[in-house]
XYZ file of C-alpha atoms in Angstrom:
751
model
C -17.761 18.885 13.042
C -20.603 16.521 12.284
C -21.254 12.819 12.551
C -23.669 12.805 9.611
C -22.820 11.891 6.042
C -23.829 15.106 4.305
C -24.296 14.172 0.652
C -26.358 11.593 -1.199
C -24.979 10.004 -4.365
C -26.443 7.470 -6.760
C -25.365 3.851 -7.144
C -21.829 3.211 -8.324
C -21.431 2.701 -12.044
C -19.950 -0.763 -11.456
C -22.299 -1.868 -8.672
C -24.916 -3.865 -10.570
C -22.467 -5.792 -12.749
C -20.287 -6.704 -9.780
C -23.245 -7.683 -7.619
C -24.740 -9.910 -10.340
C -21.451 -11.440 -11.477
C -21.605 -9.841 -14.915
C -18.264 -8.061 -14.514
C -15.561 -9.753 -16.550
C -12.211 -9.642 -14.800
C -8.971 -10.588 -16.497
C -9.297 -14.242 -15.475
C -12.638 -14.371 -17.327
C -10.975 -13.505 -20.641
C -9.552 -16.322 -22.745
C -9.021 -15.643 -26.461
C -9.688 -18.480 -28.856
C -6.574 -20.532 -29.449
C -4.701 -19.087 -26.476
C -1.805 -20.979 -24.964
C -1.641 -21.260 -21.202
C 1.571 -20.443 -19.366
C 2.832 -22.030 -16.152
C 6.013 -20.720 -14.588
C 8.734 -23.047 -13.300
C 9.904 -21.299 -10.133
C 13.017 -21.552 -8.044
C 12.777 -23.669 -4.913
C 15.892 -22.144 -3.338
C 16.638 -18.521 -2.433
C 20.100 -18.139 -3.962
C 21.813 -20.357 -6.495
C 23.446 -20.655 -9.856
C 21.261 -22.413 -12.410
C 23.417 -25.134 -13.976
C 20.862 -26.886 -16.177
C 17.154 -27.046 -16.999
C 15.856 -30.437 -18.115
C 12.473 -30.025 -19.814
C 12.396 -33.386 -21.627
C 9.680 -34.919 -19.438
C 7.513 -31.822 -19.765
C 7.891 -31.681 -23.546
C 6.780 -35.305 -23.807
C 3.319 -34.460 -22.447
C 0.582 -34.126 -25.016
C -0.583 -30.545 -25.316
C 2.749 -28.939 -24.367
C 3.974 -26.719 -27.183
C 7.180 -25.300 -25.683
C 9.294 -24.754 -22.593
C 10.769 -21.268 -22.765
C 13.876 -20.115 -20.866
C 15.707 -16.808 -20.512
C 18.053 -17.673 -23.374
C 15.084 -18.163 -25.722
C 13.741 -14.724 -24.895
C 17.158 -13.075 -25.100
C 17.699 -14.351 -28.627
C 14.446 -12.671 -29.665
C 14.322 -9.534 -27.523
C 17.833 -8.906 -26.210
C 18.938 -8.703 -22.580
C 17.111 -5.589 -21.363
C 15.965 -5.838 -17.728
C 12.621 -4.811 -16.194
C 11.796 -2.208 -13.587
C 9.439 0.644 -12.811
C 12.343 2.884 -11.766
C 15.412 0.678 -11.246
C 15.677 -1.817 -14.088
C 17.322 -4.725 -12.279
C 14.982 -7.726 -12.766
C 15.026 -10.209 -15.665
C 11.850 -11.654 -17.152
C 13.243 -15.096 -16.300
C 16.311 -15.887 -14.229
C 19.570 -15.716 -16.158
C 22.069 -18.198 -14.805
C 21.260 -17.211 -11.204
C 18.168 -17.148 -8.979
C 17.897 -14.568 -6.214
C 14.728 -15.603 -4.393
C 12.639 -18.681 -3.892
C 9.777 -18.276 -6.348
C 11.734 -16.557 -9.099
C 10.757 -17.703 -12.584
C 13.284 -19.908 -14.382
C 11.268 -21.263 -17.311
C 7.726 -21.171 -18.674
C 5.717 -24.101 -20.005
C 3.276 -23.247 -22.796
C 0.420 -25.688 -23.329
C -3.081 -25.917 -24.710
C -4.727 -25.974 -21.272
C -3.822 -24.557 -17.888
C -3.893 -27.957 -16.220
C -1.530 -29.471 -18.776
C 0.830 -26.507 -18.434
C 0.912 -26.790 -14.647
C 1.341 -30.567 -14.695
C 4.212 -30.235 -17.145
C 5.866 -27.441 -15.160
C 6.052 -29.791 -12.181
C 8.155 -32.177 -14.310
C 10.825 -29.643 -15.284
C 14.034 -30.442 -13.413
C 16.382 -27.595 -12.464
C 19.934 -28.315 -11.386
C 21.371 -25.748 -8.934
C 24.636 -24.892 -7.292
C 23.380 -23.281 -4.136
C 24.953 -20.043 -2.923
C 24.949 -18.497 0.537
C 21.591 -16.786 1.011
C 21.358 -13.191 2.203
C 18.388 -13.168 4.561
C 18.936 -10.382 7.095
C 18.624 -6.816 5.778
C 20.826 -5.231 8.443
C 23.556 -7.838 7.987
C 23.280 -7.444 4.222
C 24.458 -3.838 4.556
C 27.410 -4.791 6.706
C 30.925 -5.765 5.664
C 31.487 -9.301 4.484
C 27.933 -10.013 3.359
C 27.605 -12.051 0.149
C 26.498 -9.896 -2.787
C 23.001 -10.298 -4.127
C 23.973 -8.351 -7.279
C 27.551 -7.956 -8.413
C 27.294 -4.273 -9.403
C 23.856 -2.813 -8.597
C 25.031 0.717 -9.369
C 25.281 -0.203 -13.052
C 21.568 -0.886 -13.486
C 19.529 1.543 -15.538
C 17.846 3.882 -13.049
C 20.052 2.853 -10.114
C 19.985 5.255 -7.161
C 23.202 3.945 -5.574
C 26.817 4.202 -6.626
C 29.973 2.183 -6.177
C 30.812 3.883 -2.882
C 27.693 2.484 -1.184
C 27.530 -0.901 0.537
C 27.156 -3.521 -2.201
C 23.701 -4.680 -1.090
C 22.205 -1.207 -0.742
C 19.083 -0.841 -2.905
C 18.343 2.758 -1.985
C 18.885 5.235 0.802
C 16.809 8.244 1.775
C 18.127 10.883 4.187
C 16.170 13.854 5.542
C 16.922 16.397 8.249
C 20.036 17.309 10.242
C 21.571 14.556 12.417
C 23.994 16.965 14.111
C 21.147 19.251 15.146
C 19.259 16.260 16.545
C 22.282 15.266 18.635
C 22.512 18.782 20.061
C 18.810 19.061 20.911
C 18.529 15.565 22.383
C 21.592 16.347 24.485
C 19.654 19.045 26.345
C 16.258 17.321 26.382
C 14.784 16.527 29.805
C 13.584 13.102 28.667
C 14.779 10.886 25.819
C 13.786 7.378 24.832
C 15.539 5.209 22.260
C 13.742 2.078 21.121
C 13.734 -0.364 18.190
C 10.576 -1.695 16.535
C 10.049 -4.464 13.985
C 7.374 -5.234 11.408
C 7.039 -8.274 9.101
C 6.509 -8.812 5.388
C 2.900 -8.602 4.299
C 0.756 -8.785 1.191
C -1.723 -6.313 -0.256
C -4.514 -8.836 0.243
C -6.524 -8.285 -2.926
C -8.824 -11.222 -3.709
C -8.143 -11.344 -7.471
C -4.842 -13.106 -8.255
C -2.824 -11.510 -11.005
C -3.714 -12.656 -14.511
C -2.552 -11.578 -17.960
C -3.505 -12.253 -21.559
C -1.259 -11.067 -24.387
C -2.213 -11.245 -28.051
C 0.150 -10.637 -30.973
C -0.956 -8.090 -33.549
C 0.194 -7.552 -37.154
C 3.495 -5.780 -37.628
C 5.116 -7.086 -34.443
C 2.640 -5.320 -32.177
C 1.135 -6.772 -29.007
C -2.001 -6.146 -26.952
C -2.023 -6.723 -23.190
C -5.053 -7.210 -20.981
C -4.752 -7.833 -17.284
C -4.388 -6.712 -13.714
C -2.689 -3.327 -13.961
C -3.437 -0.040 -12.239
C -1.075 2.045 -14.389
C -1.673 1.067 -18.057
C 0.392 3.847 -19.632
C 3.423 3.206 -17.479
C 3.163 -0.497 -18.222
C 3.098 0.299 -21.938
C 6.325 2.280 -21.580
C 8.058 -0.421 -19.549
C 7.009 -3.280 -21.820
C 8.051 -1.432 -24.965
C 11.474 -0.610 -23.503
C 12.143 -4.123 -22.216
C 11.144 -5.818 -25.480
C 12.767 -3.246 -27.760
C 9.459 -2.143 -29.295
C 8.138 1.231 -30.343
C 5.739 2.729 -27.818
C 2.827 2.500 -30.245
C 3.529 -1.227 -30.741
C 2.203 -1.974 -27.245
C -1.445 -1.458 -26.355
C -2.812 -2.072 -22.870
C -6.521 -2.853 -22.991
C -9.030 -2.023 -20.245
C -10.236 -4.460 -17.621
C -11.656 -4.028 -14.077
C -9.391 -4.860 -11.150
C -10.347 -7.076 -8.242
C -8.456 -4.957 -5.731
C -5.037 -3.307 -5.748
C -3.768 -1.587 -2.556
C -0.440 -1.022 -4.324
C 0.081 -4.559 -5.607
C -1.120 -4.272 -9.200
C 1.656 -2.052 -10.519
C 4.248 -4.679 -11.427
C 5.888 -4.971 -14.825
C 7.633 -8.347 -14.948
C 4.708 -10.768 -15.328
C 2.777 -8.740 -17.941
C 5.927 -8.052 -19.931
C 6.830 -11.743 -19.745
C 3.352 -12.597 -21.032
C 3.745 -10.144 -23.924
C 7.148 -11.610 -24.784
C 5.741 -15.135 -24.785
C 2.874 -14.146 -27.102
C 5.253 -12.537 -29.570
C 7.697 -15.453 -29.315
C 4.972 -18.065 -29.898
C 2.970 -15.873 -32.313
C -0.187 -16.890 -30.438
C -2.242 -15.419 -27.606
C -0.834 -16.431 -24.221
C -2.637 -16.427 -20.892
C -0.617 -16.260 -17.653
C -2.843 -16.660 -14.586
C -1.236 -16.971 -11.162
C -2.614 -19.235 -8.469
C -3.224 -17.523 -5.131
C -0.151 -19.221 -3.667
C 2.026 -17.861 -6.468
C 0.606 -14.400 -5.922
C 1.540 -14.543 -2.242
C 5.011 -16.004 -2.741
C 6.209 -14.640 -6.079
C 4.863 -11.081 -6.469
C 5.873 -7.964 -4.560
C 5.172 -7.731 -0.829
C 5.245 -5.102 1.927
C 8.756 -4.315 3.215
C 9.700 -5.795 6.593
C 11.377 -3.201 8.783
C 13.672 -2.645 11.727
C 13.194 0.946 12.902
C 15.211 2.630 15.629
C 13.610 5.752 17.118
C 15.111 8.335 19.456
C 12.771 11.092 20.611
C 13.068 13.701 23.308
C 10.937 16.290 25.069
C 11.362 19.038 27.630
C 10.235 18.798 31.240
C 6.695 19.847 30.307
C 6.318 17.157 27.647
C 6.799 19.333 24.574
C 8.555 17.456 21.779
C 12.016 18.687 20.853
C 13.735 16.299 18.464
C 13.237 13.035 16.623
C 15.692 10.629 15.029
C 14.490 7.690 12.922
C 16.877 5.131 11.459
C 15.128 2.426 9.461
C 16.412 -0.603 7.605
C 13.964 -2.240 5.200
C 14.267 -5.607 3.531
C 13.817 -4.808 -0.174
C 14.130 -8.369 -1.377
C 15.963 -9.538 -4.453
C 15.005 -6.695 -6.815
C 14.105 -3.003 -6.665
C 12.124 -3.295 -9.903
C 8.641 -2.899 -8.440
C 9.224 0.425 -6.638
C 8.115 3.346 -8.832
C 9.254 6.594 -7.208
C 12.519 8.346 -8.168
C 14.251 7.533 -4.878
C 13.255 3.833 -5.124
C 12.486 4.243 -1.434
C 9.286 4.637 0.618
C 7.696 8.072 0.789
C 5.971 7.211 4.065
C 9.377 7.231 5.697
C 10.364 10.507 4.056
C 7.291 12.190 5.572
C 7.314 10.456 8.945
C 8.183 13.597 10.961
C 5.432 15.664 9.358
C 2.757 15.803 12.054
C 4.611 17.534 14.920
C 6.533 20.712 15.690
C 10.174 19.780 16.223
C 13.319 21.797 16.730
C 15.310 19.139 14.888
C 14.789 15.833 13.150
C 16.645 13.324 11.036
C 15.373 10.361 9.080
C 17.428 7.683 7.359
C 15.694 4.947 5.413
C 17.970 2.277 3.970
C 16.589 -0.524 1.798
C 18.750 -3.598 1.390
C 18.944 -6.243 -1.296
C 18.340 -9.704 0.152
C 17.630 -13.087 -1.415
C 13.953 -12.905 -0.496
C 10.711 -12.043 -2.224
C 10.985 -8.615 -3.956
C 9.269 -5.887 -1.973
C 7.103 -3.149 -3.434
C 4.316 -0.783 -2.508
C 1.376 -1.368 -0.202
C -1.172 1.245 0.862
C 0.805 4.295 2.102
C 4.227 2.680 1.486
C 6.429 2.869 4.560
C 3.974 4.950 6.590
C 2.354 2.147 8.647
C 5.797 0.872 9.642
C 7.006 4.374 10.525
C 3.851 5.315 12.433
C 3.947 2.093 14.463
C 7.490 2.891 15.564
C 7.181 6.631 16.156
C 3.737 6.663 17.773
C 4.752 3.764 20.040
C 7.900 5.646 21.021
C 5.835 8.738 21.852
C 3.822 6.730 24.370
C 7.048 5.442 25.871
C 8.359 8.998 26.052
C 5.166 10.165 27.739
C 5.592 7.457 30.378
C 9.177 8.521 30.974
C 8.157 12.185 31.264
C 5.159 11.451 33.478
C 2.619 13.103 31.180
C -0.424 11.845 29.388
C 0.232 10.452 25.882
C -2.646 12.634 24.698
C -1.218 15.779 26.240
C 2.248 15.062 24.847
C 0.769 14.911 21.355
C -1.599 17.843 21.789
C 1.240 20.152 22.813
C 3.230 19.491 19.655
C 0.815 18.846 16.785
C 0.779 21.431 14.021
C -1.709 24.287 13.868
C -2.439 26.667 11.030
C 0.551 28.907 10.331
C 3.034 26.509 11.933
C 6.255 25.539 10.217
C 6.750 21.782 10.116
C 10.047 19.985 10.652
C 10.739 20.128 6.905
C 10.425 23.909 6.762
C 6.979 24.092 5.148
C 4.398 26.491 6.581
C 0.841 25.132 6.494
C -2.088 27.497 6.045
C -4.225 24.967 7.869
C -3.195 22.127 10.193
C -5.882 20.594 12.395
C -4.016 18.087 14.502
C -5.468 19.088 17.888
C -9.030 19.316 16.538
C -8.757 15.864 14.989
C -7.257 14.337 18.127
C -9.931 15.871 20.350
C -12.702 14.674 18.007
C -11.435 11.102 18.263
C -11.196 11.270 22.044
C -14.692 12.715 22.394
C -16.173 9.984 20.213
C -14.272 7.271 22.075
C -16.535 7.724 25.087
C -19.724 6.791 23.265
C -17.919 4.149 21.204
C -16.774 2.375 24.358
C -20.296 2.506 25.766
C -21.813 1.275 22.508
C -19.285 -1.545 22.187
C -20.542 -2.921 25.490
C -24.203 -2.585 24.499
C -25.568 -5.574 22.587
C -28.644 -3.783 21.192
C -28.307 -1.888 17.896
C -29.104 1.809 18.025
C -30.298 4.251 15.308
C -27.079 6.260 15.371
C -25.153 3.146 14.391
C -25.442 4.259 10.757
C -22.115 5.906 11.462
C -20.570 2.685 12.712
C -19.375 -0.622 11.363
C -18.245 -3.947 12.743
C -19.701 -5.906 15.605
C -19.640 -5.227 19.294
C -17.086 -7.459 20.975
C -17.473 -7.493 24.776
C -14.433 -8.804 26.640
C -14.724 -11.790 28.991
C -14.517 -11.173 32.697
C -10.998 -10.967 34.069
C -9.376 -9.679 30.898
C -7.265 -6.551 31.240
C -8.484 -3.485 29.361
C -6.506 -0.690 27.788
C -6.890 2.284 25.497
C -4.327 3.669 23.074
C -4.111 6.657 20.776
C -2.078 7.404 17.639
C -1.851 10.186 15.041
C -0.861 10.399 11.399
C -0.440 13.400 9.110
C -0.342 13.229 5.315
C -0.271 15.871 2.573
C -2.698 15.904 -0.344
C -0.703 16.924 -3.404
C -1.955 19.175 -6.225
C -3.607 17.457 -9.202
C -1.376 15.194 -11.293
C -1.388 14.867 -15.059
C -4.241 12.883 -16.582
C -6.514 12.922 -19.639
C -10.239 12.553 -20.347
C -12.508 12.610 -23.391
C -16.176 13.601 -23.529
C -18.330 12.678 -26.514
C -22.029 13.002 -27.325
C -23.910 9.713 -27.121
C -27.264 8.528 -28.364
C -30.552 10.018 -27.134
C -28.946 13.011 -25.468
C -26.543 10.920 -23.434
C -22.864 11.587 -22.792
C -19.904 9.234 -22.959
C -16.802 10.024 -20.902
C -13.651 8.036 -21.624
C -10.947 7.714 -19.008
C -7.487 6.124 -18.976
C -7.294 4.090 -15.765
C -9.145 1.136 -14.217
C -11.726 1.048 -11.475
C -9.820 -0.552 -8.601
C -12.882 -0.819 -6.377
C -12.685 2.647 -4.820
C -15.513 4.250 -6.820
C -13.336 6.555 -8.923
C -15.355 5.991 -12.103
C -18.489 6.970 -10.192
C -16.815 10.192 -9.037
C -16.219 11.107 -12.688
C -19.833 10.403 -13.602
C -21.281 12.344 -10.678
C -19.025 15.374 -11.017
C -19.482 15.521 -14.779
C -23.260 15.208 -14.512
C -23.364 17.986 -11.926
C -21.222 20.274 -14.087
C -23.333 19.580 -17.181
C -26.593 19.887 -15.265
C -27.872 16.439 -16.270
C -28.975 13.300 -14.462
C -26.019 10.963 -13.703
C -27.884 8.167 -15.494
C -27.283 10.043 -18.753
C -23.506 9.784 -18.368
C -21.735 6.584 -19.431
C -18.195 5.978 -18.161
C -15.771 3.897 -20.212
C -12.174 2.965 -19.572
C -10.342 2.884 -22.911
C -7.063 1.386 -24.057
C -3.756 3.222 -24.036
C -4.073 3.950 -27.754
C -7.082 6.238 -27.311
C -6.071 8.836 -24.709
C -2.797 10.737 -24.235
C -1.592 9.703 -20.771
C -2.261 8.969 -17.110
C 0.244 8.025 -14.364
C -2.081 5.363 -12.953
C -3.968 4.749 -9.744
C -1.928 5.404 -6.613
C -0.469 7.946 -4.203
C -3.990 9.130 -3.257
C -3.986 11.303 -6.369
C -7.013 9.983 -8.266
C -9.915 12.055 -6.931
C -7.892 15.283 -6.900
C -6.677 14.755 -10.460
C -10.043 13.616 -11.762
C -12.050 16.521 -10.408
C -9.552 18.996 -11.863
C -9.700 17.215 -15.222
C -13.518 17.139 -15.208
C -13.544 20.890 -14.533
C -11.327 21.518 -17.578
C -13.226 19.012 -19.709
C -16.570 20.697 -19.148
C -15.084 24.119 -19.914
C -13.676 22.756 -23.175
C -17.027 21.120 -23.973
C -18.962 24.378 -23.661
C -16.307 26.290 -25.591
C -16.559 23.815 -28.484
C -20.325 24.005 -28.709
C -20.927 20.472 -27.454
C -21.408 18.884 -30.869
C -18.227 16.794 -31.138
C -15.894 14.901 -28.838
C -13.368 16.932 -26.868
C -10.213 15.735 -25.104
C -8.220 17.347 -22.322
C -4.781 16.479 -21.009
C -4.181 18.260 -17.743
C -0.782 19.378 -16.549
C 0.482 19.031 -12.986
C -1.190 21.381 -10.540
C 0.705 24.272 -8.964
C -1.447 25.047 -5.929
C -0.261 24.443 -2.398
C -0.803 20.979 -0.908
C -3.260 20.428 1.927
C -2.505 18.633 5.179
C -4.759 15.914 6.593
C -4.652 14.386 10.051
C -6.041 11.063 11.194
C -6.422 10.292 14.894
C -7.408 6.866 16.151
C -8.334 5.580 19.594
C -8.304 1.813 20.127
C -9.865 -0.065 23.021
C -8.533 -3.556 23.662
C -8.839 -6.383 26.145
C -6.034 -8.841 26.834
C -6.360 -12.297 28.370
C -3.658 -12.418 31.070
C -3.581 -16.216 30.910
C -2.964 -16.615 27.163
C -1.966 -13.186 25.844
C -4.875 -13.143 23.388
C -5.706 -9.610 22.230
C -9.311 -8.600 21.547
C -9.678 -5.248 19.798
C -13.133 -4.196 20.915
C -13.360 -0.848 19.108
C -11.439 1.641 16.996
C -12.532 5.253 16.726
C -11.229 7.151 13.705
C -11.335 10.912 13.342
C -10.527 12.002 9.789
C -9.639 15.572 8.867
C -11.584 16.141 5.643
C -12.676 18.819 3.221
C -15.485 18.139 0.723
C -16.900 14.608 0.621
C -18.021 13.751 -2.917
C -19.442 10.246 -2.468
C -20.178 9.608 1.213
C -20.502 5.827 0.973
C -17.275 5.415 -0.968
C -15.554 7.813 1.428
C -16.807 5.787 4.396
C -15.700 2.572 2.684
C -12.159 3.927 2.378
C -12.093 4.911 6.045
C -13.487 1.624 7.327
C -11.435 -0.457 4.901
C -8.252 1.348 5.848
C -8.905 0.824 9.548
C -9.504 -2.887 9.001
C -6.249 -3.133 7.021
C -4.472 -1.391 9.884
C -6.007 -3.880 12.316
C -4.738 -6.764 10.178
C -1.233 -5.250 10.137
C -1.373 -4.875 13.919
C -2.730 -8.245 14.961
C -2.792 -10.854 12.198
C -0.764 -10.501 9.011
C 2.675 -12.014 8.453
C 4.017 -13.767 5.356
C 6.300 -15.686 7.732
C 9.477 -15.243 5.701
C 12.154 -17.513 7.093
C 15.170 -19.266 5.579
C 14.401 -17.538 2.296
C 10.941 -19.098 2.022
C 7.421 -17.732 2.405
C 5.729 -19.999 4.933
C 2.293 -18.403 4.598
C 1.629 -18.975 0.888
C -2.157 -19.213 1.190
C -5.027 -17.435 2.911
C -5.155 -20.026 5.681
C -1.645 -19.233 6.932
C -1.715 -15.547 5.931
C -4.492 -14.364 8.220
C -6.290 -11.413 6.654
C -9.158 -9.914 8.680
C -12.560 -11.446 8.013
C -15.997 -10.065 8.896
C -15.841 -12.003 12.152
C -12.572 -10.286 13.108
C -13.592 -6.699 12.474
C -13.885 -4.680 15.685
C -16.544 -2.091 16.387
C -15.682 0.934 14.228
C -16.746 4.516 14.661
C -15.892 7.375 12.313
C -15.897 11.097 13.011
C -15.469 13.529 10.142
C -13.707 16.746 11.108
C -15.227 18.707 8.284
C -14.690 22.113 6.729
C -11.035 21.694 5.893
C -9.093 23.400 3.118
C -8.702 20.873 0.341
C -7.087 20.796 -3.079
C -8.491 21.302 -6.555
C -11.809 22.701 -7.773
C -13.774 20.172 -5.695
C -11.852 21.084 -2.493
C -10.968 17.512 -1.513
C -8.439 15.825 0.733
C -7.025 12.338 0.306
C -8.454 9.631 2.544
C -7.514 6.370 0.787
C -4.108 6.045 2.481
C -4.945 7.806 5.717
C -6.754 5.524 8.144
C -4.704 2.352 7.702
C -1.553 4.050 8.997
C -1.952 4.811 12.742
C -4.084 1.779 13.646
C -1.259 -0.561 14.612
C 0.306 2.016 16.903
C -3.019 2.792 18.589
C -3.614 -0.916 19.227
C -0.039 -1.505 20.428
C -0.328 1.445 22.787
C -3.607 0.048 24.121
C -2.033 -3.369 24.697
C 0.853 -1.735 26.566
C -1.601 0.191 28.732
C -3.587 -2.969 29.460
C -0.631 -5.183 30.301
C 2.069 -2.843 31.558
C 4.357 -4.405 28.963
C 5.475 -3.054 25.608
C 5.554 -5.371 22.588
C 7.670 -3.777 19.870
C 7.189 -6.323 17.124
C 4.168 -6.882 14.896
C 1.864 -8.669 14.650
C 0.676 -8.587 18.254
C 0.110 -12.312 18.466
C -1.054 -14.047 21.621
C 2.370 -15.711 21.873
C 4.245 -12.393 21.823
C 1.937 -10.799 24.340
C 2.033 -13.886 26.565
C 5.815 -13.904 26.728
C 5.834 -10.161 27.341
C 3.530 -10.768 30.296
C 6.016 -13.338 31.539
C 8.740 -10.689 31.324
C 10.657 -12.411 28.533
C 10.195 -9.623 25.968
C 9.351 -5.952 26.172
C 9.895 -3.525 29.015
C 7.558 -2.738 31.842
C 5.645 0.514 31.291
C 6.259 2.896 34.168
C 3.389 4.924 35.521
C -0.174 4.754 34.303
C -0.327 6.915 31.173
C -3.168 4.841 29.751
C -5.337 5.761 32.729
C -4.694 9.417 31.861
C -5.785 8.758 28.275
C -9.003 7.199 29.560
C -9.720 10.110 31.897
C -9.273 12.653 29.114
C -11.471 10.646 26.764
C -14.239 10.666 29.374
C -13.992 14.407 29.819
C -12.184 14.264 33.164
C -9.190 16.403 33.879
C -5.856 14.657 33.555
C -2.465 15.828 34.777
C -0.713 18.572 32.829
């Protein structure tokens, strides 16, 4: 283990242009003669659309058309959109299912004219009973959001399921869990809740579509998976695959939110319908209230241990609010893989997981950094602290006794060659001592190169607490991708790749690894993202697969280059890898202070220990760790779209409180190095690792500080205040947090 960052890499390939403002994002592109689109959106969550009166809008100078679903259907048919389940129309057809759903589009010569005209379109509704509670939606007697969801292309439900079920994922053996919990010495059963959230990228979604000869269309905009978008757009509009080309553009952030298909496909349809370029740029408020959001959850956890505090069995039953459409979820189950893997980190005799996602008449829910895992970790890791209190053991010791080691079989039956849960946990606890001391010291110190955030001393009289949480995640073998290497001018090299730079430094990884393999200076390698017409395929950015897939592809590309003699361009299309996955652990220790008078929570520091293999670009790696921790802090303490009555009540960045620089606590990172990674570069995923356990660590620290457990996020001052008054939460028995503190300081705690 080391606290140093072992490698030095050159500047990122996109650094200078982004720092100087030269980078052209999608909103900076406006073709000559383009029409601007403004969407007329539903103001109610559930209703029949009786009439659309566009006469006032059409009377405005500069308005060229007001387009409705019937206009598009006459041209393109009635195919629906979806990444896996095709259940969402481009514009509402006779019925709206969430407030914010598009009903019509105004096309005009300027954006301002289009938006002014859209405000004049009058929609007549017959309101229907909204479906706003996910658990009630799955019960008998609930109004139907969709009449027959099992009939949709790609549906993962059938007629025998509850009518509002979007998807259901079941893992493990419930009967075995019942048997093991029945003989456990200690069992706790608790329910935890998390709200809707947003990915929080700063660049609102924006699209430009341009018609091409022969009924073809070119799309440019905010997409992380260009090839999948090409497939979806072609299918929805009844076009040949080669008739759709997705052009390259940098992304201003993603975190799972730039994978949608409805808005870009709508933009393409409008361009073909109008036979002119069309630009569809969302305002920030539209992005927050009309694109896909993080799933709210209600998660029931039952977990038991023996008399010594060794875990025996775990049951997790989760209900997620999936919103009005399943269209934005990409995986085959149309569920959340973070829930499927939620029992991964511990040895268990038995486990069962059920994850049900319900249709409701709310904003459609999609993917956000480690989909489902932050919600699951908050619930399970909070329940483990509650179990430790019931068993009278330290929360640290309860975890240490049951985390996986090399050669262990996990709850799913997989044997891991390497599993470093205890090492990662101990590294976090050891570093928490100096982090706590440093957080109280106002003077900067030389070793702070390994730290971020500002020191935040707590006022006198505030109650202090420390909490710990763990997360385990597999790094999968390399996925399919493609690359091209061509000779450039003056002995330079040009590498073409098929996916955008989302801000993580992936393009720089390609340059650095390729330069090292070729034995040349990185400055001699130029990286270009190309359109979907120029390379075979790529599944897109996501699932922590990019670095693993890229390094494997670079390895093959260089081999092909030398085999060909290096005189002409060579292309590789890699197949899916077959090697065994690697397991990564993340352990976090949070120190908090709570004002007993107001309930205000101050997170003074978060220590993160990350189980890693090779680190290719230390600064980018550190950025992922710090950024993930800050996102986890926002999930824990600040972020809530405030969905109520079918409306989003936080439709701007004033109401939706994302962490700012002033909010960020003191951060310390420990790399538990030397791990067994995946691929020729021996790497482990880190992008969706450190955002997951943060909320649980902070919640556990608040419980230790206050003696009260708050089981609903975010941990607002109001919730903590009322918990202190005894109106919510349960009193925490014993003093397990004191045991955590003693162990972190190297003192001996109780067995």
